[in-house]
CSV table of C-alpha atoms in Angstrom, one decimal:
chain,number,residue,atom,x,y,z
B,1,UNK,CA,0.0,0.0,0.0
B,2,UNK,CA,1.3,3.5,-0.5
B,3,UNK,CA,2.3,5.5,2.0
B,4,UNK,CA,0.1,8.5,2.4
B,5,UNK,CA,1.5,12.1,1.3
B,6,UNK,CA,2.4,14.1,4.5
B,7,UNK,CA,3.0,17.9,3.3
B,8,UNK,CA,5.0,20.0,5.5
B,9,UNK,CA,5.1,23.9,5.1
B,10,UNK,CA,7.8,24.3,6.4
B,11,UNK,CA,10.1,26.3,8.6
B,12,UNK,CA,14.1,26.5,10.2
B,13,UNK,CA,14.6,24.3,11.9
B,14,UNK,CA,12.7,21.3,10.4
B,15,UNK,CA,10.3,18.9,12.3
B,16,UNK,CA,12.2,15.7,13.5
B,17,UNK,CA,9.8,12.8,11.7
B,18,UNK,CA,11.8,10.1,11.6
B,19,UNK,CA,9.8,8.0,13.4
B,20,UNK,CA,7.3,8.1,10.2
B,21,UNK,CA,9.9,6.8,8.0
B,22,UNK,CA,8.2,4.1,5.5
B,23,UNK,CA,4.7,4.9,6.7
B,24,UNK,CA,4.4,8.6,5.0
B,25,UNK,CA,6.0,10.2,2.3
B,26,UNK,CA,6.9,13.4,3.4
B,27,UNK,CA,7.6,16.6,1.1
B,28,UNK,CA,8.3,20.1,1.4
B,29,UNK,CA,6.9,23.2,0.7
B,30,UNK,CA,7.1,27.2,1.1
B,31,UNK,CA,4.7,30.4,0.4
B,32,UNK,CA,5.7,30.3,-3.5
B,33,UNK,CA,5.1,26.1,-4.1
B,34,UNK,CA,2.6,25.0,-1.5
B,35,UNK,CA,-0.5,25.8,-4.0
B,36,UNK,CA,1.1,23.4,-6.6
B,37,UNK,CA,1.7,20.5,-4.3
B,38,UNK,CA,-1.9,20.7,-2.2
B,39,UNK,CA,-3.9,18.8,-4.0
B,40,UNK,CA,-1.4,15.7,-4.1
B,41,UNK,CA,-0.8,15.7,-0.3
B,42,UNK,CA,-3.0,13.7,2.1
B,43,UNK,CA,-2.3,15.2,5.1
B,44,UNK,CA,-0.4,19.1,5.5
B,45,UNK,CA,2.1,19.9,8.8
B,46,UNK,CA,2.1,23.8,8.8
B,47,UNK,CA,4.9,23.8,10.5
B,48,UNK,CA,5.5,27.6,9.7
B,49,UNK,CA,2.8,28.9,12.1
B,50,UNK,CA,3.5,32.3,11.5
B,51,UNK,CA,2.9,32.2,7.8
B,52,UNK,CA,-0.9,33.1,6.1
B,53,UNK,CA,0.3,30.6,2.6
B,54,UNK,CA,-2.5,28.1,4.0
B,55,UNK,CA,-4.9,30.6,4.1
B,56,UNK,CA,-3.9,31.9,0.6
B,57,UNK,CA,-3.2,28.6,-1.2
B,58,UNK,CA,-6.4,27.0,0.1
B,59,UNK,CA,-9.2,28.3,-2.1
B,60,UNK,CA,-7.4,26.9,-5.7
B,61,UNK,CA,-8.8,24.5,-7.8
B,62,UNK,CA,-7.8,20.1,-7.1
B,63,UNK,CA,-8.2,17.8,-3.8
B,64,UNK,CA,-7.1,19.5,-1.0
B,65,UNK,CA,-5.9,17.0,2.5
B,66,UNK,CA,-8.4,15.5,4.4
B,67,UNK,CA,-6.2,16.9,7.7
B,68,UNK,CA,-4.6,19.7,8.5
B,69,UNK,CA,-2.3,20.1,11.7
B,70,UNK,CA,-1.0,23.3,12.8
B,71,UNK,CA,2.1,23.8,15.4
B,72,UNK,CA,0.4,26.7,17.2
B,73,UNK,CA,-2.4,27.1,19.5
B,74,UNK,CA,-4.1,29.8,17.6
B,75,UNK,CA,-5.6,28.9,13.6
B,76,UNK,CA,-6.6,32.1,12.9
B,77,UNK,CA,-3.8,32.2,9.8
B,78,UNK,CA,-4.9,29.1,8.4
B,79,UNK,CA,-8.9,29.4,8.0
B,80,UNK,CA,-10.4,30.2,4.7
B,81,UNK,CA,-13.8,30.4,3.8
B,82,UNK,CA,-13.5,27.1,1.8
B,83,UNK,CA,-11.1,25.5,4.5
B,84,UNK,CA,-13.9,26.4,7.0
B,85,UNK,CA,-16.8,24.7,5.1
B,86,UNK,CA,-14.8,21.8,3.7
B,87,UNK,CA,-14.7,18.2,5.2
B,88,UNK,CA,-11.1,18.8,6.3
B,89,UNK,CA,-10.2,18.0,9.9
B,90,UNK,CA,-7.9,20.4,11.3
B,91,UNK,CA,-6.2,20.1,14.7
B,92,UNK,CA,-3.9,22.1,17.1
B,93,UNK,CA,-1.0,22.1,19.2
B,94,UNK,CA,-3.0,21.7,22.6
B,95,UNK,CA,-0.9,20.9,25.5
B,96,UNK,CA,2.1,22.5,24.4
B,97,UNK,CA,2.2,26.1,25.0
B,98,UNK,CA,-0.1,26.3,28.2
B,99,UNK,CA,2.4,25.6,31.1
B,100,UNK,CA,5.1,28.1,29.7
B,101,UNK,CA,2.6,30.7,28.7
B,102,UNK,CA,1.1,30.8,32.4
B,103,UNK,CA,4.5,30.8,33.8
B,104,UNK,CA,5.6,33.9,31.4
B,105,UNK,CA,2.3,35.5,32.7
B,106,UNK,CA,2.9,34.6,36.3
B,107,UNK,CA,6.5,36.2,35.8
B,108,UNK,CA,5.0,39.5,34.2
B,109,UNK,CA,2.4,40.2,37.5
B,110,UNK,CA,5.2,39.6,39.8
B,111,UNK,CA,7.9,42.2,37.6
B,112,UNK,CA,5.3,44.4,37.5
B,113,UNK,CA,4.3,44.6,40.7
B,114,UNK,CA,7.6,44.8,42.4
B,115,UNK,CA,8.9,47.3,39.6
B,116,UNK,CA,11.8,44.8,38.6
B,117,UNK,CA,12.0,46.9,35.1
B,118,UNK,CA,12.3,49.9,37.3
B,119,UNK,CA,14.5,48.3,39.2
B,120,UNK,CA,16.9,47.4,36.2
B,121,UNK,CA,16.8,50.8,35.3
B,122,UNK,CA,17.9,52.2,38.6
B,123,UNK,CA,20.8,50.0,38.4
B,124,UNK,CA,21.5,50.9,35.1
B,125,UNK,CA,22.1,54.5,36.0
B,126,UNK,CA,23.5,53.4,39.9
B,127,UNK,CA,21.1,55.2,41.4
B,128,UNK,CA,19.5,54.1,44.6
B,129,UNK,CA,16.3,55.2,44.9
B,130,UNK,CA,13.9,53.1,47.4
B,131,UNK,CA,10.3,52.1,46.6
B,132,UNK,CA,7.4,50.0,47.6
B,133,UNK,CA,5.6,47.4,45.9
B,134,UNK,CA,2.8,46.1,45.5
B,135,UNK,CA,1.3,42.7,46.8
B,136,UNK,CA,0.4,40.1,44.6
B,137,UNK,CA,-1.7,38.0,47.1
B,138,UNK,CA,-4.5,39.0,47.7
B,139,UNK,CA,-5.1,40.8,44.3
B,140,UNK,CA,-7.8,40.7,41.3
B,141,UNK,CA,-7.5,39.1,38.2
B,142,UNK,CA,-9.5,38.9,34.8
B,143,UNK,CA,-8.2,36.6,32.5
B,144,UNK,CA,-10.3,37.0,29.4
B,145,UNK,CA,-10.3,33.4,27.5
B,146,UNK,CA,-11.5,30.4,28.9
B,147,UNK,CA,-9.7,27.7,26.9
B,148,UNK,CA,-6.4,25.8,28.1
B,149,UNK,CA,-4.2,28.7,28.0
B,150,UNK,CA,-6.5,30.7,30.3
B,151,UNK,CA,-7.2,27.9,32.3
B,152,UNK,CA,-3.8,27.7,33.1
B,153,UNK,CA,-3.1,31.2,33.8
B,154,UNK,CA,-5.7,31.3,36.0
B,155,UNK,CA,-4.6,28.0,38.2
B,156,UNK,CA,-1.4,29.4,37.9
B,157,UNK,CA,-2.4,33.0,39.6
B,158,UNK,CA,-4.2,30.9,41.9
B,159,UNK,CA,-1.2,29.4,43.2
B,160,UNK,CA,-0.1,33.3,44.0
B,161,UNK,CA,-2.8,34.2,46.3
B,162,UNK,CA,-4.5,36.2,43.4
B,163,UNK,CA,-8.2,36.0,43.3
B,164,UNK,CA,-9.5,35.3,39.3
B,165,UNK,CA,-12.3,35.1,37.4
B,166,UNK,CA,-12.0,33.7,34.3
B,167,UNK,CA,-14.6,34.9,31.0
B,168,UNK,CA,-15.4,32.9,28.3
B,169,UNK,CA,-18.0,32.9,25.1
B,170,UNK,CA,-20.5,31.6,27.1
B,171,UNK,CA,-21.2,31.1,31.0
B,172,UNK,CA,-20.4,27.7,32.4
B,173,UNK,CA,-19.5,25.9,35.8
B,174,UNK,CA,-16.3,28.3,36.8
B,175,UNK,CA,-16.6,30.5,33.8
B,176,UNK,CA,-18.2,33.9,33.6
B,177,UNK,CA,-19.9,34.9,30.2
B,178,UNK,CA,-18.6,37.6,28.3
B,179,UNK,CA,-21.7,39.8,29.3
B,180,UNK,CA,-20.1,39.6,32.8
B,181,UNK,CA,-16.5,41.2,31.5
B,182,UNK,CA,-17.7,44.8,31.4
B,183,UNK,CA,-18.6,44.5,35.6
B,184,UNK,CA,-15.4,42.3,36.4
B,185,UNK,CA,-13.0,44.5,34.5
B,186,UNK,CA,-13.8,47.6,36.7
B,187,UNK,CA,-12.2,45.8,39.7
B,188,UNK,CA,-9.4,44.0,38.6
B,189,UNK,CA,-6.4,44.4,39.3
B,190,UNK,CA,-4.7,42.4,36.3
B,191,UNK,CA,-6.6,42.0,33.0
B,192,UNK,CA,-4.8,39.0,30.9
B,193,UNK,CA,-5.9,38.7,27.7
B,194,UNK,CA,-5.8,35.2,26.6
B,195,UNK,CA,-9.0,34.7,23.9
B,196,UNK,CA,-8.8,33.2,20.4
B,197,UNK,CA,-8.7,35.3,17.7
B,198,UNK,CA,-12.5,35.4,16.0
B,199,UNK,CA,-14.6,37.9,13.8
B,200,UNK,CA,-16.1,38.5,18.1
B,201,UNK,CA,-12.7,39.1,19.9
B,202,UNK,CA,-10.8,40.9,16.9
B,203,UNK,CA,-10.2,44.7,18.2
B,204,UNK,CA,-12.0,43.7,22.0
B,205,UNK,CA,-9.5,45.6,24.0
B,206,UNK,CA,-10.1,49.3,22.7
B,207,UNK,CA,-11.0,52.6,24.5
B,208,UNK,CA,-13.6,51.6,26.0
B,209,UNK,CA,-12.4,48.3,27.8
B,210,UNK,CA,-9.2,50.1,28.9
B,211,UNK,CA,-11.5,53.1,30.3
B,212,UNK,CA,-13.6,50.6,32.4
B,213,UNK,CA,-10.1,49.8,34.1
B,214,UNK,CA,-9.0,51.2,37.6
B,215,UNK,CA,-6.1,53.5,37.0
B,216,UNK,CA,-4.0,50.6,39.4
B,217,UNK,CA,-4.5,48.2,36.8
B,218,UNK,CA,-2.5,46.3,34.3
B,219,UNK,CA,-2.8,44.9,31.3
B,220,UNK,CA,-1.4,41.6,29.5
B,221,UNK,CA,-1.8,40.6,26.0
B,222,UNK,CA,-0.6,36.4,25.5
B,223,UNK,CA,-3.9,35.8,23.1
B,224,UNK,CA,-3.2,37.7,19.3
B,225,UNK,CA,-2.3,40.8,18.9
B,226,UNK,CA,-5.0,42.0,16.8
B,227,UNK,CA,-7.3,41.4,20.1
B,228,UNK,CA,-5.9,44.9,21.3
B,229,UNK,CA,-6.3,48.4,19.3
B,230,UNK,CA,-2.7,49.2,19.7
B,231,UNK,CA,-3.4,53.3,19.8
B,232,UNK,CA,-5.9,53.2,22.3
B,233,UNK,CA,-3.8,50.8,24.3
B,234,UNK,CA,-0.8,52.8,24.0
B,235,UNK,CA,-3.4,56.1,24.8
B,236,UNK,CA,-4.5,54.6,28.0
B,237,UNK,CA,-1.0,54.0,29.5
B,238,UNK,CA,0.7,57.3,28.4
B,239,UNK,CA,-2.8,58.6,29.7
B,240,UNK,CA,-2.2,57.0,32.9
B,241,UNK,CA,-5.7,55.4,32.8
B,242,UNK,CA,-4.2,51.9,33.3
B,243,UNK,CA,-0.7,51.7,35.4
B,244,UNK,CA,0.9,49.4,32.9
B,245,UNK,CA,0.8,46.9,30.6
B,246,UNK,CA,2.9,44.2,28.4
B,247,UNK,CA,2.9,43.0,25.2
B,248,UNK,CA,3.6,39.6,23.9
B,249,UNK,CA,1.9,39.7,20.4
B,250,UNK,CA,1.4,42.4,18.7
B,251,UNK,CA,-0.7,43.3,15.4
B,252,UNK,CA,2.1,43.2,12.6
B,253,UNK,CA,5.0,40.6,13.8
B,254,UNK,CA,7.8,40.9,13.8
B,255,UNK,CA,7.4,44.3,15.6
B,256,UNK,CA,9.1,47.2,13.1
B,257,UNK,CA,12.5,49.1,15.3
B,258,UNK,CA,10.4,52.4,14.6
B,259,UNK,CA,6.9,51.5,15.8
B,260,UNK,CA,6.5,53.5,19.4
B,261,UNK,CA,5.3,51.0,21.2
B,262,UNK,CA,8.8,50.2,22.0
B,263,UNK,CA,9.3,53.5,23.7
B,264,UNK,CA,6.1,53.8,25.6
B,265,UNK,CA,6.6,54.2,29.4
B,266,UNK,CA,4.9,51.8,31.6
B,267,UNK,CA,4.9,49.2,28.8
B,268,UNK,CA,6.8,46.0,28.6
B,269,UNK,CA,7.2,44.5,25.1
B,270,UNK,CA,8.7,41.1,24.4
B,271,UNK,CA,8.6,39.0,21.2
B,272,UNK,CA,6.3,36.7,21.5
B,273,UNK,CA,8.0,33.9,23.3
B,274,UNK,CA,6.0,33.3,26.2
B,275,UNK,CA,5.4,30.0,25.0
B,276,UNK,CA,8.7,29.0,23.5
B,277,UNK,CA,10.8,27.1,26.5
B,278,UNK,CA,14.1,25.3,25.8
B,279,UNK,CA,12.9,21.5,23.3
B,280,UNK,CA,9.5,23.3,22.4
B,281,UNK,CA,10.1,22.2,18.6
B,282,UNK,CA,10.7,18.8,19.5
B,283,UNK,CA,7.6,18.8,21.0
B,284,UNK,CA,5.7,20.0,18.8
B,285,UNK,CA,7.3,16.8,16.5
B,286,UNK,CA,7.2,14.4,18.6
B,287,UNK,CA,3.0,15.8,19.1
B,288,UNK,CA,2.0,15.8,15.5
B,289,UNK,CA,3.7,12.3,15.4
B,290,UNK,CA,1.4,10.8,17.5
B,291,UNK,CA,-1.4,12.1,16.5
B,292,UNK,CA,-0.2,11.1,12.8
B,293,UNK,CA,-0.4,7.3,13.9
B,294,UNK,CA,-3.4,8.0,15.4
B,295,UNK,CA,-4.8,8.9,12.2
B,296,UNK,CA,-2.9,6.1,10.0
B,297,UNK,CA,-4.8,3.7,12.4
B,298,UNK,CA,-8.1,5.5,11.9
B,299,UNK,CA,-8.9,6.5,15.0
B,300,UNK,CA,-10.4,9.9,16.2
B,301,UNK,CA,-7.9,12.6,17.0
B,302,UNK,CA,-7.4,15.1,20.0
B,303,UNK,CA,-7.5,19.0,19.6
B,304,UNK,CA,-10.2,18.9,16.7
B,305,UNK,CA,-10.9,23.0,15.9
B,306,UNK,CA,-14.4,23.8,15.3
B,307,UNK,CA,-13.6,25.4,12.4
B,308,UNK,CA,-16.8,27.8,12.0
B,309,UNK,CA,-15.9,29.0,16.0
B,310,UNK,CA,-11.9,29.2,15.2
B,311,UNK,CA,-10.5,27.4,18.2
B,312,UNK,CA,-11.1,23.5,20.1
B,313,UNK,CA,-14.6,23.8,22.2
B,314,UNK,CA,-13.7,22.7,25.8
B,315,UNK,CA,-16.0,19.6,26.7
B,316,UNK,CA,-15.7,19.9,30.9
């Protein structure tokens, strides 16, 4: 029998898929080829999350894989009209990023609140000028996205003393519904924005959510950057309506040396790595392998996106 087609778009470093060796043939492709080579592959690896090719490539003419498997939480690059209503299964990278990302998070709240960027500074210049911080136990959360990643920034804040409520789509045992967010942003003290990127969530965080915030308040974008309208954020903390904020995605990626957000006081900007720990890649491979033989055996397969919703419905 011959092997099924495995199609990776692919990215440096490759995927290590040697453990599929005789039971898929696997081929490469980039932005300017993968067109030409969907409609032979059976199953496509976008292994170069960070590209929109599937998105673009999709909607041409031929057979198009029967599954698709990104190495990223979010799939908001990859869904096309006619990827959305086909019979393609897509899946996700579920499991991977949410320890790491609700460590990064936990690490943010507790630099912020003792001033450690401050601090760096003040060293910096060898100046020693004393202040007081602020206590993490004890204080509010609102972490806006009630899927794996939120879940674990939530249980993770937990651990801190931190008192959160998590918002979702729609209310459900330990979840508040997003007609709830408007009341809990007004007393939180840390607003972590963690939601999936939909036609609902794109542009949430704008004037008016960051003018519902108490001026001690900050912000924290791990989610997609187009969740946040970048002006009004950067507005509200030169404005001093919010008393900080950081950024681990951002709109256009990678972030351009002259756009201002770099240079915004009160505003930490990383580049978006708050998933990303030392063997993440390998991983990722060694994931998308086994849910490859679970799929050569015919059985179902973890991490299924509802496509129409963008993201995997939680089931508990």
């Amino acid at each position: 029998m011959t092997a099924p087609i495995l199609l990776v778009l692919e990215a440096d470093p490759p995927p290590r898929l040697g453990r599929l060796a005789g039971r898929a043939t696997v081929r490469y492709a980039d932005e300017h080829n993968l067109a030409a080579q969907l409609p032979s592959a059976d199953v496509l690896l976008v292994w170069d999350f960070l590209s929109d090719a599937v998105r673009l490539a999709w909607p041409g003419e031929g057979p198009r894989p029967r599954w698709v498997h990104t190495a990223s939480a979010g799939v908001d690059r990859l869904l096309s009209p006619e990827l959305i209503n086909s019979e393609t299964c897509v899946t996700n990278a579920r499991g991977i990023f949410e320890k790491p990302i609700a460590e990064y998070v936990a690490g943010l709240v507790l630099a912020m609140a003792k001033d450690l960027p401050g601090t760096l500074e003040l060293q910096r210049q060898r100046r020693w000028r004393h202040r007081e911080g602020l206590q993490v136990a004890g204080s509010r959360a609102t972490v806006v996205g009630a899927g794996p990643i939120g879940r674990a920034v939530a249980e993770t804040l937990r651990t801190l003393g931190v008192h959160v409520a998590v918002t979702g789509r729609t209310a459900r045992p330990g979840v508040h519904g997003a007609d709830q967010l408007d009341r809990l942003l007004t007393g939180a003290d840390w607003v972590i924005s963690a939601a999936p990127l939909t036609d609902a969530t794109r542009g949430m965080f704008d004037a008016r959510l960051f003018g519902l915030m108490q001026p001690s308040a900050h912000f924290i974008n791990v989610g997609r950057g187009q969740l946040v309208v970048e002006d009004d954020l950067v507005a509200a903390v030169s404005k001093r309506w919010i008393a900080g904020a950081a950024l681990d995605v951002f709109e256009h990626e990678p972030l351009r040396p002259e756009s201002r957000l770099w240079d915004v006081p009160g505003l930490i900007v990383s580049p978006h790595m708050s998933g990303d720990t030392v063997g993440w890649r390998d991983r990722l491979g060694a994931q998308f392998v086994d849910l490859y033989e679970l799929w050569s055996a015919g059985k179902p397969l973890p991490n299924v996106v509802d496509k129409k919703r963008g993201y995997v419905p939680m089931h508990d």
